[in-house]
PDB file of C-alpha atoms in Angstrom:
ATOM      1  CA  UNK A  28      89.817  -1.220  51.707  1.00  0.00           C
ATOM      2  CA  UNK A  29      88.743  -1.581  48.226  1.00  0.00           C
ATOM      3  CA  UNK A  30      85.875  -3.435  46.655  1.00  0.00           C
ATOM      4  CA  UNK A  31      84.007  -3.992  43.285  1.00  0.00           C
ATOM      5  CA  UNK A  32      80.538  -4.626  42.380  1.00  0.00           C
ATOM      6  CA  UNK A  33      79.424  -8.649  43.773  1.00  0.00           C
ATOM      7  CA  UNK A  34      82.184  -8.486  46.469  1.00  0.00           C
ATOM      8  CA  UNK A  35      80.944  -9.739  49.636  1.00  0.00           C
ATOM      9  CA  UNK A  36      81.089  -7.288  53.025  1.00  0.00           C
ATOM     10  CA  UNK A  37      81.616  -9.801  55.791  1.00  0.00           C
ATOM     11  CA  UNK A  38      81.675  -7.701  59.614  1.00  0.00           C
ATOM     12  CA  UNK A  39      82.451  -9.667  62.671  1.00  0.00           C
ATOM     13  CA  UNK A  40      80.518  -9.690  65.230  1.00  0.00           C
ATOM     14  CA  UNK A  41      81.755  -7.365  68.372  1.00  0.00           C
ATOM     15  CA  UNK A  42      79.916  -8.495  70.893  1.00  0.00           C
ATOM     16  CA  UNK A  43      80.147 -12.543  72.166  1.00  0.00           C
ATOM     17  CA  UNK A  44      77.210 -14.595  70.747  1.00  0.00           C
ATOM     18  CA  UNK A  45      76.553 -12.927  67.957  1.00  0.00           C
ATOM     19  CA  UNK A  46      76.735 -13.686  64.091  1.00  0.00           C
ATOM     20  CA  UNK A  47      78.905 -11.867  61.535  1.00  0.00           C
ATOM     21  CA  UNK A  48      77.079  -9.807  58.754  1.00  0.00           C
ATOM     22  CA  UNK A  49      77.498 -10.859  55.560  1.00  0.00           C
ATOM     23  CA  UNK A  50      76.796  -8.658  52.400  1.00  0.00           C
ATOM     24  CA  UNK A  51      76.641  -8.367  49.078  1.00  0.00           C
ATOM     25  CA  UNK A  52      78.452  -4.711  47.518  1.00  0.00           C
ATOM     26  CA  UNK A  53      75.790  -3.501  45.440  1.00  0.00           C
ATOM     27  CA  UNK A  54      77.263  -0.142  44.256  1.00  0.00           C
ATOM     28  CA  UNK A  55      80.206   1.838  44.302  1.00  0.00           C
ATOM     29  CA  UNK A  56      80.079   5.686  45.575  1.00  0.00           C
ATOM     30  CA  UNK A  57      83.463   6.457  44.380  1.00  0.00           C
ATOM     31  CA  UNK A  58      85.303   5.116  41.020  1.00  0.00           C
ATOM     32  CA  UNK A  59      88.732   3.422  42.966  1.00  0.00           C
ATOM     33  CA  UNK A  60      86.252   1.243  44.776  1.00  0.00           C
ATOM     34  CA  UNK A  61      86.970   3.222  48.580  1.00  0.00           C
ATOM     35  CA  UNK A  62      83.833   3.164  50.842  1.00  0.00           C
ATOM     36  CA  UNK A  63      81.044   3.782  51.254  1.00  0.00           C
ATOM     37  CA  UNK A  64      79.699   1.007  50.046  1.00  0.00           C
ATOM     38  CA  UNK A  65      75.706   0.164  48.919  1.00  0.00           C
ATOM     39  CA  UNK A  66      75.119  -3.083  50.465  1.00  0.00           C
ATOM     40  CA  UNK A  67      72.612  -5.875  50.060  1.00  0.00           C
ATOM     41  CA  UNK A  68      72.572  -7.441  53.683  1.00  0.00           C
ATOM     42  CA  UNK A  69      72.282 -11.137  53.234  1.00  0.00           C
ATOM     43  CA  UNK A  70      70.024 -10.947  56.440  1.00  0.00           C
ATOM     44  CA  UNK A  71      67.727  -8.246  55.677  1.00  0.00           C
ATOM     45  CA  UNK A  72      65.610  -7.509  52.361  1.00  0.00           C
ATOM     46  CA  UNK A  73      66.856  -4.184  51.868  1.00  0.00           C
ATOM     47  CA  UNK A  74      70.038  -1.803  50.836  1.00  0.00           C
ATOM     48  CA  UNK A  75      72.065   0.690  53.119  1.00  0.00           C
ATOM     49  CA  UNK A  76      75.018   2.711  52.360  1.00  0.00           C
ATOM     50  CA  UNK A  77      77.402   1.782  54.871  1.00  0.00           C
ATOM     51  CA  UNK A  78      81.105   3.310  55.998  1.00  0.00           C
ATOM     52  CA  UNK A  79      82.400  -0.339  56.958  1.00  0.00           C
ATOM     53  CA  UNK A  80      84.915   0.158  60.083  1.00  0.00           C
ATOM     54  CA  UNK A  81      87.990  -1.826  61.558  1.00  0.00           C
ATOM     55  CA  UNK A  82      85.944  -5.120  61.999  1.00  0.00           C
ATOM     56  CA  UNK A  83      85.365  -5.387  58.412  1.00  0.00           C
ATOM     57  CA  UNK A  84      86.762  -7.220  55.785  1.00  0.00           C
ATOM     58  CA  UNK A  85      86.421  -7.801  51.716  1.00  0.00           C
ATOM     59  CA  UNK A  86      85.846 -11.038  50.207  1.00  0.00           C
ATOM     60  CA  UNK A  87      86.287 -10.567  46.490  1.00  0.00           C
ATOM     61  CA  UNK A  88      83.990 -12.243  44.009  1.00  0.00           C
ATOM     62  CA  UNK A  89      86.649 -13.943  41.665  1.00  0.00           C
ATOM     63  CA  UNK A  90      88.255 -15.218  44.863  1.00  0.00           C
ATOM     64  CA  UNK A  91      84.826 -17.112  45.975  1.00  0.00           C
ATOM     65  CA  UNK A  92      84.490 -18.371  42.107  1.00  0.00           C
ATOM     66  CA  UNK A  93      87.928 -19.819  41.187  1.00  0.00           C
ATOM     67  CA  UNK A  94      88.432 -23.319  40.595  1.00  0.00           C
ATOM     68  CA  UNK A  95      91.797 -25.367  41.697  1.00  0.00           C
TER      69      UNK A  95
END
């Protein structure tokens, strides 16, 4: 898993009934973009660094702000 700066951390939910996590990739702890990751939880109104596991997945910024 790699990321950049404005990517969004989205983690599914493992148990039934409740919501994914979404995040926002705040900072970077190593230069090729590896975890762990600083991120903004879109849920909470603060920062953790966080070792995402299997359940996680990357949605790139310029993905989420093409146009067709």
């Amino acid at each position: 898993m790699k990321a950049h700066v404005g990517d969004r951390l989205i983690v599914e939910s493992t148990h039934v009934g409740e919501p994914r996590r979404t995040g926002v990739i705040t900072g970077l702890h190593h230069s090729d973009g590896t975890p762990p990751y600083d991120v903004h939880w879109l849920d909470q109104e603060h920062e953790v660094m966080f070792f995402p596991g299997p359940d996680a997945r990357v949605e790139h910024e310029e993905a989420r702000t093409e146009t067709p």
